Amino acid sequence: MNNSLKISIPRQQKILRQRHAKSKLFARACAFVTWMGAALLLILLYQIFSDGLSWLNLNFLSSFPSRFPERAGIKSALAGTLWLISLVAFISIPVGVATAIYIEEFTNQGRLSRFIDLNISNLAGVPSIVYGIIGLTIFVRGLELGRSLISGALTMSLLILPVIIIASREAIKTVPMSIRSAAFALGATRWQAVWSHVLPASFPGILTGVILALSRAIGETAPLIMIGALTYVAFVPEGPMDSFTALPIQIFNWISRPQEEFHQLAAAGIIVLLVVLLAMNSIAIFIRHKMEKKLQ
Amino acid sequence: MMMQVKQRESISKGRVRWLESLIHSGLGLCALISIITTASIIFILAKESFGFFQHVAPADFFLGTSWVPMFEPSAFGVLPLLWGTLVVTFGAAVISIPMGLASAIYLSEYATASKRAIIKPVLELLAGIPTVVYGYFALTFVTPLLKILFPEIQVFNALSAAIVVGIMVLPMIATLSDNALRAVPDSLRQGAYALGATSYEVTTQVVVPAGLSGVMASFLLAISRAIGETMAVTLAAGATPNLSFTFLESIQTMTAYIVQVSMGDTPSGSVAYQNMFAVAALLFVITLLLNIVSQWILRRYREVYQ
């Protein structure tokens, strides 16, 4: 305070101008960096589409992998990914949502639920490749399921379970207590209250979390490579015990080859992968929009 | 008549109670799966690492500077792999932490609602892109670009891996830090503005310090993710364990080594197979510690405002 009185007025004005100039510069710098980050997405997409779009045609979708780039396609990889994701959904959604219901509705938020809570948030941070090693040890070798679709699906389910559980818990938490109380007052049991009231009310939130988790499973590569899915597969799998390949693995395979043509094939594969991801996310947004309207 | 109704009621009541307890235990069983998962991760990694340490002294593993697992004479010093991981993580952090924090500040302090509505989905899309795609981006875009700047750069190099991993974790830092900064109550900002502070001073001296626990936690989570990142570094950084501080040469990270072993046909039970578990155990412990510390920071230093 005393100091500022000693400084002459022109000098004070100069300091003030500098402070404001600094402030403006800072705001601009932050904005610049942010938009630069957003521009990275455009660059990435441009790079992929300019490389891969010319390779994308019906032949590409309906051919099996090949040593000759012009004959190679993603039929087996696309089929493998669809199989894999259906199995993962079938396994992980019931288990994940049930766990979330158990923690939120059936425990008294004591030590046990805190322990499970801590456990799940730590599991969510475990690198995906570690899940791959666990899948290799338990499912491929331990249970002797081999390098099959079901091994891949079980491994992937373990990987995305924490995501589904966390998202479902958040969704269940938003359901107001009064809805449960009303159900209990009419004589409903805990499960009846959950099944007919809490679950329908939290469905949009759960669904969003589930679809985000499944999108993660579609793009994950490392665990599948660990369980040994990186093989030449020139057939469409017909059952959970068949060996398989998947989109990200086929893409990885093509990127790791030195020839330029295979890199472009990889880009075409990436376009298909991104389209699948985009489709899933749009469905999630659409359903959520519909459900939210209905609830109001 | 009355008797029958009562009887039926009591039967259905009994059935409801029976069903209820069945469902209760079924749900509990599902919740148990997550605990079993953790237990089996720890058990499997510990068991195989133990087997590995029967053949190789722990001191040779943790302090050895040479990593030659596949050929005779073999050497199992993990430092080159750990170093490779650190180099990539360091580079990624140098890129993503300032950019992520600046984006978070822009989003929470400066951006209008309409601009937020553009940036947020873009960040979500960036976060949702599979990591193998970032590997492709590193090889076909970043490395050729770097070649113009540094003509001596190798095809596989740590720098392009660090850059794409940095881009990959950027949305995470931006989103989590944005949440932390937005949780700072407006009254603090208004108080500072009322004292004549500029927006720069408000941001750096009031808002960021107030949200620091969330910001720091986001940094640690991002670093933990960068350490565990596999596909981009496998594709972009190469497979040469390297203990020199260089961004322009090929290196190998812990995760890339694990992938390399799993792609070869290593018989289970062999030393090369077991050392994969030792490396994975080290990776698991490092990421777990980072996650625990970040959760602890969030709990311990969270400023609670009414």
XYZ file of C-alpha atoms in Angstrom:
602
model
C 0.000 0.000 0.000
C 2.727 2.407 1.064
C 4.826 1.431 -1.892
C 2.175 2.267 -4.438
C 1.819 5.749 -2.945
C 5.476 6.396 -3.600
C 5.196 5.505 -7.288
C 4.357 8.395 -9.559
C 1.004 8.384 -11.364
C 2.380 8.000 -14.936
C 4.409 5.051 -13.746
C 1.339 3.527 -12.090
C -0.589 3.897 -15.312
C 2.220 2.206 -17.165
C 2.145 -0.752 -14.746
C -1.610 -1.004 -15.130
C -1.316 -1.001 -18.912
C 1.279 -3.736 -18.700
C -0.917 -5.836 -16.440
C -3.809 -5.573 -18.843
C -1.594 -6.294 -21.838
C -0.277 -9.379 -20.086
C -3.798 -10.475 -19.279
C -4.942 -10.078 -22.870
C -1.910 -11.945 -24.167
C -2.586 -14.794 -21.748
C -6.216 -15.089 -22.826
C -5.183 -15.145 -26.479
C -2.486 -17.735 -25.845
C -4.940 -20.029 -24.071
C -7.451 -19.672 -26.880
C -4.772 -20.309 -29.497
C -3.557 -23.495 -27.803
C -7.099 -24.804 -27.412
C -8.038 -24.263 -31.037
C -4.722 -25.748 -32.088
C -5.670 -28.896 -30.161
C -9.012 -28.938 -31.929
C -7.249 -28.468 -35.267
C -5.211 -31.605 -34.556
C -8.407 -33.617 -34.919
C -8.966 -32.107 -38.365
C -5.374 -32.824 -39.405
C -5.675 -36.398 -38.170
C -8.945 -36.961 -40.009
C -7.636 -35.289 -43.166
C -4.535 -37.492 -43.143
C -6.638 -40.647 -42.751
C -9.207 -39.769 -45.382
C -6.724 -38.528 -47.967
C -4.742 -41.767 -47.581
C -7.520 -44.270 -47.315
C -10.598 -43.013 -49.114
C -9.491 -44.217 -52.547
C -9.053 -47.760 -51.228
C -12.478 -47.870 -49.673
C -14.922 -49.774 -51.855
C -17.179 -52.814 -51.763
C -14.272 -55.097 -52.644
C -12.403 -53.863 -49.591
C -15.363 -54.674 -47.367
C -16.027 -58.093 -48.842
C -12.498 -59.505 -49.305
C -10.315 -61.398 -46.897
C -6.808 -60.173 -45.971
C -4.212 -60.841 -48.629
C -0.527 -60.455 -49.371
C -1.504 -58.351 -52.354
C -2.757 -54.958 -51.270
C -5.149 -54.602 -54.209
C -6.918 -57.832 -53.222
C -6.871 -57.316 -49.458
C -10.009 -56.553 -47.498
C -11.500 -56.498 -44.048
C -14.341 -59.001 -44.270
C -12.973 -61.275 -41.543
C -11.856 -58.336 -39.389
C -15.231 -56.598 -39.575
C -17.052 -59.838 -38.802
C -14.653 -60.506 -35.935
C -15.214 -57.060 -34.461
C -19.014 -57.427 -34.663
C -18.843 -60.878 -33.043
C -16.465 -59.647 -30.388
C -18.500 -56.607 -29.491
C -21.752 -58.586 -29.262
C -20.145 -61.111 -26.933
C -18.556 -58.358 -24.842
C -21.907 -56.578 -24.549
C -23.600 -59.849 -23.598
C -21.051 -60.508 -20.823
C -20.129 -57.085 -19.502
C -23.453 -55.216 -19.433
C -25.318 -57.566 -17.038
C -22.302 -57.996 -14.770
C -21.390 -54.301 -14.775
C -24.899 -53.000 -14.159
C -25.514 -55.658 -11.500
C -22.349 -54.604 -9.681
C -23.394 -50.963 -9.817
C -26.871 -51.841 -8.475
C -25.348 -53.937 -5.709
C -23.038 -51.139 -4.567
C -25.614 -48.368 -4.815
C -28.792 -50.122 -3.681
C -27.903 -53.206 -1.674
C -24.942 -52.243 0.509
C -25.137 -49.798 3.370
C -22.293 -47.666 1.979
C -19.984 -48.941 4.691
C -16.507 -50.355 4.601
C -17.297 -53.064 2.049
C -18.659 -50.636 -0.496
C -15.712 -48.274 0.062
C -13.359 -51.176 -0.558
C -15.146 -52.209 -3.764
C -15.192 -48.551 -4.768
C -11.436 -48.148 -4.331
C -10.854 -51.445 -6.076
C -12.884 -50.428 -9.119
C -11.284 -47.014 -9.527
C -7.865 -48.666 -9.382
C -8.911 -51.305 -11.897
C -9.972 -48.522 -14.248
C -6.376 -47.265 -14.249
C -4.688 -50.594 -15.002
C -3.047 -50.474 -18.467
C -4.950 -52.471 -21.069
C -1.933 -54.614 -21.840
C -1.976 -55.978 -18.285
C -5.535 -57.167 -18.910
C -4.173 -58.828 -22.028
C -1.623 -60.746 -19.972
C -4.305 -61.802 -17.484
C -6.549 -62.917 -20.351
C -3.684 -64.889 -21.865
C -2.967 -66.624 -18.561
C -6.519 -67.298 -17.373
C -8.660 -67.711 -20.482
C -6.291 -68.799 -23.257
C -4.015 -71.070 -21.240
C -5.719 -71.664 -17.859
C -9.251 -72.463 -19.031
C -7.871 -73.701 -22.353
C -10.276 -71.607 -24.391
C -7.487 -71.028 -26.893
C -7.064 -67.949 -29.069
C -10.802 -67.824 -29.606
C -13.475 -65.150 -29.765
C -14.668 -66.040 -26.287
C -11.175 -65.540 -24.819
C -11.021 -62.130 -26.471
C -14.516 -61.224 -25.319
C -13.878 -62.247 -21.710
C -10.591 -60.309 -21.619
C -12.213 -57.242 -23.130
C -15.136 -57.522 -20.694
C -12.773 -57.427 -17.711
C -11.149 -54.361 -19.258
C -14.354 -52.349 -19.686
C -16.207 -53.531 -16.575
C -14.831 -50.691 -14.396
C -15.990 -48.134 -16.970
C -19.505 -49.606 -17.089
C -19.701 -49.864 -13.301
C -18.567 -46.279 -12.712
C -20.951 -44.856 -15.341
C -23.895 -46.945 -14.115
C -23.289 -45.905 -10.514
C -23.281 -42.247 -11.520
C -26.556 -42.775 -13.376
C -28.183 -44.627 -10.475
C -27.045 -41.935 -8.033
C -28.991 -39.287 -9.936
C -32.318 -41.057 -9.317
C -33.999 -39.134 -6.482
C -34.566 -40.950 -3.183
C -38.279 -40.048 -3.265
C -38.862 -42.518 -6.107
C -37.496 -45.364 -4.001
C -39.407 -44.216 -0.924
C -42.658 -44.150 -2.899
C -42.078 -47.706 -4.108
C -41.215 -48.936 -0.615
C -44.295 -47.210 0.810
C -46.447 -49.232 -1.580
C -44.868 -52.414 -0.276
C -42.272 -53.020 -2.959
C -39.179 -54.974 -2.071
C -35.748 -53.536 -2.739
C -35.392 -55.427 -5.996
C -38.900 -54.475 -7.133
C -38.097 -50.822 -6.489
C -34.839 -51.144 -8.395
C -36.243 -53.132 -11.305
C -39.393 -51.114 -11.937
C -38.320 -47.642 -10.894
C -34.619 -46.993 -10.397
C -33.414 -48.831 -13.493
C -35.883 -47.267 -15.950
C -35.117 -43.810 -14.545
C -31.357 -44.270 -14.843
C -31.480 -46.128 -18.153
C -30.330 -43.239 -20.409
C -27.267 -42.623 -18.247
C -26.404 -46.296 -18.035
C -26.805 -46.704 -21.772
C -24.481 -43.806 -22.507
C -21.822 -45.264 -20.244
C -22.235 -48.720 -21.744
C -21.872 -47.484 -25.289
C -18.805 -45.419 -24.430
C -17.301 -48.504 -22.803
C -18.121 -50.671 -25.816
C -16.564 -48.072 -28.137
C -13.414 -48.367 -26.086
C -13.542 -52.147 -26.498
C -13.891 -51.819 -30.270
C -10.732 -49.743 -30.539
C -8.558 -51.619 -28.044
C -5.738 -53.483 -29.724
C -3.135 -54.420 -27.135
C -5.175 -57.000 -25.151
C -6.175 -58.791 -28.344
C -2.583 -58.952 -29.515
C -1.626 -60.344 -26.113
C -4.104 -63.187 -26.331
C -2.690 -63.998 -29.732
C -5.335 -62.739 -32.114
C -2.701 -61.393 -34.489
C -2.946 -64.196 -37.022
C -3.942 -64.626 -40.612
C -7.681 -65.329 -40.587
C -9.366 -65.820 -43.945
C -12.779 -66.949 -42.765
C -15.759 -65.487 -40.978
C -16.016 -66.906 -37.435
C -19.159 -68.960 -36.865
C -19.106 -69.477 -33.136
C -17.502 -68.181 -29.928
C -14.834 -70.886 -30.018
C -13.520 -69.906 -33.468
C -10.297 -68.000 -33.883
C -10.740 -64.488 -35.164
C -9.201 -61.224 -36.172
C -10.599 -57.754 -35.474
C -10.475 -54.338 -37.117
C -7.791 -52.740 -34.902
C -5.616 -55.838 -35.250
C -5.906 -55.848 -39.018
C -5.049 -52.144 -38.983
C -2.038 -52.779 -36.745
C -0.926 -55.566 -39.052
C -1.090 -53.297 -42.087
C 0.629 -50.358 -40.407
C 3.551 -52.527 -39.326
C 4.331 -53.457 -42.922
C 6.845 -51.288 -44.717
C 4.965 -50.916 -48.029
C 3.138 -47.669 -48.661
C 0.078 -49.472 -50.102
C -0.535 -51.291 -46.848
C -0.408 -48.011 -44.943
C -3.163 -46.726 -47.205
C -5.113 -49.931 -46.605
C -4.667 -49.285 -42.897
C -6.112 -45.802 -43.398
C -9.106 -47.303 -45.194
C -9.527 -49.737 -42.297
C -9.344 -46.842 -39.842
C -12.132 -45.061 -41.742
C -14.347 -48.150 -41.330
C -13.410 -48.364 -37.632
C -14.241 -44.688 -37.087
C -17.553 -45.080 -38.932
C -18.487 -47.997 -36.656
C -17.535 -45.921 -33.593
C -19.457 -42.904 -34.853
C -22.530 -45.035 -35.578
C -22.493 -46.452 -32.054
C -22.149 -43.034 -30.480
C -24.946 -41.603 -32.601
C -27.225 -44.435 -31.511
C -26.350 -43.651 -27.894
C -27.106 -39.970 -28.334
C -30.343 -40.755 -30.182
C -31.641 -43.201 -27.562
C -30.677 -40.907 -24.726
C -32.473 -38.017 -26.372
C -35.616 -40.133 -26.825
C -35.566 -41.501 -23.289
C -35.024 -38.116 -21.717
C -38.025 -36.724 -23.544
C -40.151 -39.651 -22.431
C -39.182 -39.226 -18.783
C -40.190 -35.588 -18.743
C -62.360 -68.816 0.030
C -60.628 -66.516 2.497
C -58.321 -69.352 3.523
C -57.275 -69.924 -0.078
C -56.491 -66.289 -0.709
C -54.484 -66.064 2.490
C -52.623 -69.214 1.619
C -51.821 -67.972 -1.828
C -50.697 -64.658 -0.394
C -48.326 -66.307 2.020
C -46.967 -68.553 -0.715
C -46.345 -65.587 -2.983
C -44.819 -63.659 -0.070
C -42.476 -66.539 0.587
C -41.593 -66.714 -3.070
C -40.919 -62.977 -3.215
C -38.646 -63.203 -0.179
C -36.831 -66.196 -1.657
C -36.434 -64.463 -5.017
C -35.256 -61.312 -3.282
C -32.452 -63.064 -1.441
C -31.506 -64.944 -4.598
C -31.210 -61.692 -6.503
C -29.304 -60.122 -3.634
C -26.668 -62.844 -3.692
C -26.569 -62.859 -7.500
C -25.779 -59.143 -7.513
C -23.194 -59.653 -4.797
C -21.551 -62.333 -6.916
C -21.247 -59.876 -9.809
C -19.657 -57.320 -7.504
C -17.241 -60.017 -6.387
C -15.935 -60.339 -9.965
C -14.156 -56.987 -9.744
C -12.405 -58.082 -6.567
C -11.482 -61.431 -8.109
C -10.064 -59.551 -11.112
C -7.757 -57.483 -8.913
C -6.756 -60.546 -6.923
C -5.925 -62.548 -10.033
C -3.937 -59.684 -11.574
C -1.806 -59.469 -8.441
C -1.559 -63.255 -8.038
C -0.591 -64.014 -11.642
C 1.939 -61.197 -11.918
C 3.478 -62.059 -8.547
C 3.647 -65.790 -9.227
C 5.333 -65.551 -12.629
C 7.655 -62.744 -11.514
C 8.653 -64.928 -8.577
C 9.507 -67.698 -11.023
C 11.545 -65.218 -13.038
C 13.478 -64.042 -9.994
C 14.512 -67.637 -9.313
C 16.578 -67.423 -12.500
C 17.613 -63.790 -12.445
C 18.653 -61.905 -9.323
C 16.347 -58.957 -8.555
C 19.392 -56.665 -8.435
C 20.330 -57.675 -11.992
C 16.776 -56.944 -13.101
C 16.255 -53.600 -11.412
C 19.780 -52.218 -11.785
C 21.046 -53.923 -14.928
C 21.731 -51.621 -17.874
C 21.539 -54.208 -20.615
C 18.369 -55.808 -21.929
C 19.042 -58.784 -24.231
C 16.236 -61.242 -23.458
C 16.077 -63.193 -26.710
C 19.680 -64.114 -27.494
C 22.530 -65.810 -25.642
C 24.221 -64.513 -23.578
C 21.031 -62.984 -22.250
C 20.829 -60.021 -19.894
C 17.730 -58.890 -18.031
C 18.453 -55.364 -16.841
C 15.130 -53.531 -17.035
C 16.605 -50.015 -16.922
C 16.717 -49.532 -20.730
C 13.001 -50.403 -20.990
C 12.115 -48.236 -18.002
C 14.183 -45.433 -19.516
C 12.381 -45.801 -22.845
C 9.040 -45.495 -21.070
C 10.272 -42.466 -19.113
C 11.548 -40.703 -22.244
C 8.221 -41.112 -24.040
C 6.227 -40.176 -20.931
C 8.405 -37.136 -20.269
C 7.987 -35.929 -23.846
C 4.252 -36.539 -23.736
C 3.973 -34.660 -20.438
C 5.956 -31.681 -21.746
C 3.471 -31.417 -24.610
C 0.190 -32.315 -22.948
C 0.466 -30.633 -19.537
C 0.892 -26.995 -20.687
C -1.493 -27.459 -23.626
C -4.054 -29.304 -21.519
C -3.982 -26.768 -18.716
C -4.201 -23.846 -21.159
C -7.186 -25.500 -22.840
C -8.840 -26.099 -19.474
C -8.303 -22.440 -18.526
C -9.701 -21.304 -21.859
C -12.717 -23.594 -21.511
C -13.565 -22.645 -17.944
C -12.545 -18.978 -17.844
C -12.716 -17.491 -21.333
C -14.741 -19.551 -23.799
C -18.312 -18.544 -24.550
C -21.005 -21.211 -24.318
C -21.118 -21.618 -28.094
C -17.353 -22.112 -28.340
C -17.456 -24.621 -25.504
C -20.130 -26.455 -27.446
C -17.619 -26.897 -30.278
C -14.487 -27.657 -28.256
C -15.982 -30.161 -25.824
C -17.199 -32.647 -28.466
C -13.910 -32.262 -30.343
C -12.032 -33.219 -27.167
C -14.383 -36.155 -26.651
C -13.732 -37.321 -30.208
C -9.972 -36.999 -29.740
C -10.255 -39.013 -26.529
C -12.327 -41.676 -28.260
C -9.950 -42.321 -31.144
C -8.366 -45.779 -30.782
C -4.685 -45.736 -29.886
C -3.699 -47.785 -32.919
C -4.899 -44.843 -35.022
C -2.466 -42.580 -33.191
C 0.257 -45.069 -34.069
C -0.684 -44.711 -37.723
C -0.672 -40.922 -37.359
C 2.819 -41.035 -35.827
C 4.267 -43.151 -38.638
C 2.622 -41.509 -41.616
C 2.374 -37.878 -40.518
C 4.460 -36.932 -37.481
C 7.673 -38.761 -38.363
C 7.824 -37.471 -41.984
C 7.204 -33.978 -40.622
C 9.997 -34.386 -38.066
C 12.299 -35.614 -40.816
C 12.136 -32.167 -42.371
C 13.232 -30.591 -39.069
C 15.761 -33.263 -38.072
C 17.092 -35.033 -41.198
C 19.053 -37.538 -39.084
C 15.931 -38.867 -37.322
C 15.309 -42.622 -37.498
C 12.127 -44.119 -38.950
C 11.203 -45.355 -35.482
C 11.939 -42.718 -32.863
C 10.940 -41.657 -29.394
C 9.958 -38.127 -30.397
C 7.037 -38.972 -32.670
C 5.780 -41.504 -30.102
C 6.003 -38.834 -27.386
C 4.129 -36.330 -29.561
C 1.220 -38.631 -30.361
C 0.986 -39.908 -26.792
C 0.928 -36.260 -25.729
C -1.951 -35.573 -28.145
C -3.686 -38.702 -26.860
C -3.673 -37.670 -23.187
C -4.325 -33.984 -23.917
C -8.161 -34.343 -23.864
C -7.957 -36.127 -20.525
C -6.013 -33.279 -18.888
C -8.177 -30.624 -20.524
C -11.475 -32.250 -19.506
C -10.535 -33.184 -15.942
C -8.815 -29.845 -15.240
C -11.744 -27.985 -16.783
C -14.058 -29.787 -14.356
C -11.760 -28.884 -11.450
C -11.571 -25.200 -12.430
C -15.311 -24.928 -12.995
C -15.908 -26.298 -9.520
C -14.203 -23.190 -8.091
C -17.065 -20.935 -6.945
C -17.620 -17.684 -8.798
C -17.532 -15.682 -5.573
C -13.753 -16.205 -5.410
C -13.337 -14.798 -8.926
C -15.630 -11.876 -8.201
C -13.770 -11.127 -4.998
C -10.476 -10.950 -6.875
C -11.930 -8.828 -9.671
C -13.371 -6.471 -7.073
C -9.857 -5.947 -5.727
C -8.806 -4.823 -9.210
C -7.112 -7.978 -10.444
C -6.875 -8.651 -14.173
C -8.235 -11.891 -15.611
C -4.682 -13.267 -15.833
C -4.137 -12.571 -12.144
C -7.504 -14.036 -11.201
C -6.787 -17.194 -13.159
C -3.225 -17.819 -12.068
C -3.460 -16.588 -8.480
C -6.998 -17.546 -7.481
C -8.729 -20.037 -9.763
C -5.874 -22.423 -10.564
C -4.585 -22.565 -6.976
C -8.147 -23.215 -5.751
C -8.637 -26.048 -8.205
C -5.079 -27.319 -7.917
C -5.939 -30.712 -6.420
C -8.097 -31.637 -9.397
C -5.545 -30.220 -11.827
C -2.672 -32.170 -10.275
C -4.760 -35.336 -10.207
C -5.468 -34.932 -13.924
C -1.711 -34.604 -14.609
C -0.942 -37.785 -12.682
C -3.733 -39.744 -14.349
C -2.497 -38.593 -17.751
C 1.087 -39.595 -16.921
C -0.161 -42.962 -15.714
C -1.993 -43.419 -18.996
C 1.049 -42.409 -21.001
C 3.147 -44.989 -19.145
C 0.631 -47.736 -19.871
C 0.065 -46.711 -23.478
C 0.970 -49.554 -25.804
C -0.030 -49.455 -29.462
C 1.206 -45.989 -30.436
C 4.625 -46.559 -28.869
C 4.904 -50.071 -30.288
C 4.272 -48.722 -33.775
C 6.174 -45.450 -33.562
C 9.053 -45.876 -31.125
C 10.531 -49.113 -32.394
C 12.023 -52.096 -30.592
C 15.541 -51.106 -29.588
C 16.147 -50.948 -25.826
C 18.221 -47.803 -25.522
C 19.678 -46.118 -22.469
C 20.770 -42.830 -23.996
C 18.850 -39.598 -23.656
C 17.742 -39.244 -27.214
C 14.472 -38.460 -28.856
C 15.651 -39.077 -32.397
C 16.588 -42.743 -32.101
C 14.595 -45.912 -31.789
C 13.853 -47.013 -28.223
C 11.687 -49.650 -26.587
C 9.178 -49.113 -23.814
C 8.030 -51.695 -21.284
C 4.673 -52.055 -23.003
C 6.236 -52.443 -26.452
C 8.491 -55.187 -25.101
C 5.488 -57.097 -23.721
C 3.829 -56.898 -27.140
C 7.023 -58.077 -28.805
C 7.216 -61.167 -26.584
C 3.554 -62.009 -27.051
C 3.838 -61.810 -30.841
C 6.704 -64.297 -30.911
C 6.108 -67.910 -29.990
C 7.678 -67.945 -26.561
C 6.974 -71.223 -24.740
C 5.249 -70.672 -21.401
C 7.473 -71.331 -18.387
C 10.658 -70.196 -20.139
C 12.664 -67.331 -18.682
C 11.768 -65.059 -21.618
C 8.078 -65.772 -21.003
C 8.356 -65.147 -17.280
C 10.277 -61.899 -17.669
C 7.308 -60.535 -19.597
C 5.361 -60.898 -16.348
C 8.121 -59.214 -14.356
C 8.004 -56.236 -16.726
C 4.194 -56.206 -16.556
C 4.340 -56.328 -12.760
C 6.650 -53.316 -12.734
C 4.290 -51.500 -15.114
C 1.305 -52.411 -12.948
C 2.977 -51.202 -9.746
C 4.054 -47.873 -11.279
C 0.624 -47.065 -12.732
C -1.131 -48.239 -9.568
C 1.050 -45.984 -7.404
C 0.338 -42.994 -9.667
C -3.399 -43.681 -9.535
C -3.388 -44.058 -5.776
C -1.392 -40.843 -5.307
C -3.774 -38.944 -7.593
C -6.800 -40.211 -5.671
C -5.085 -39.304 -2.428
C -4.364 -35.767 -3.668
C -8.003 -35.401 -4.674
C -9.227 -36.460 -1.247
C -6.568 -34.799 0.871
C -6.309 -31.423 -0.804
C -9.810 -30.936 -2.101
C -10.979 -27.494 -1.099
C -14.580 -27.720 -0.085
C -16.675 -24.670 -0.777
C -20.170 -24.043 0.396
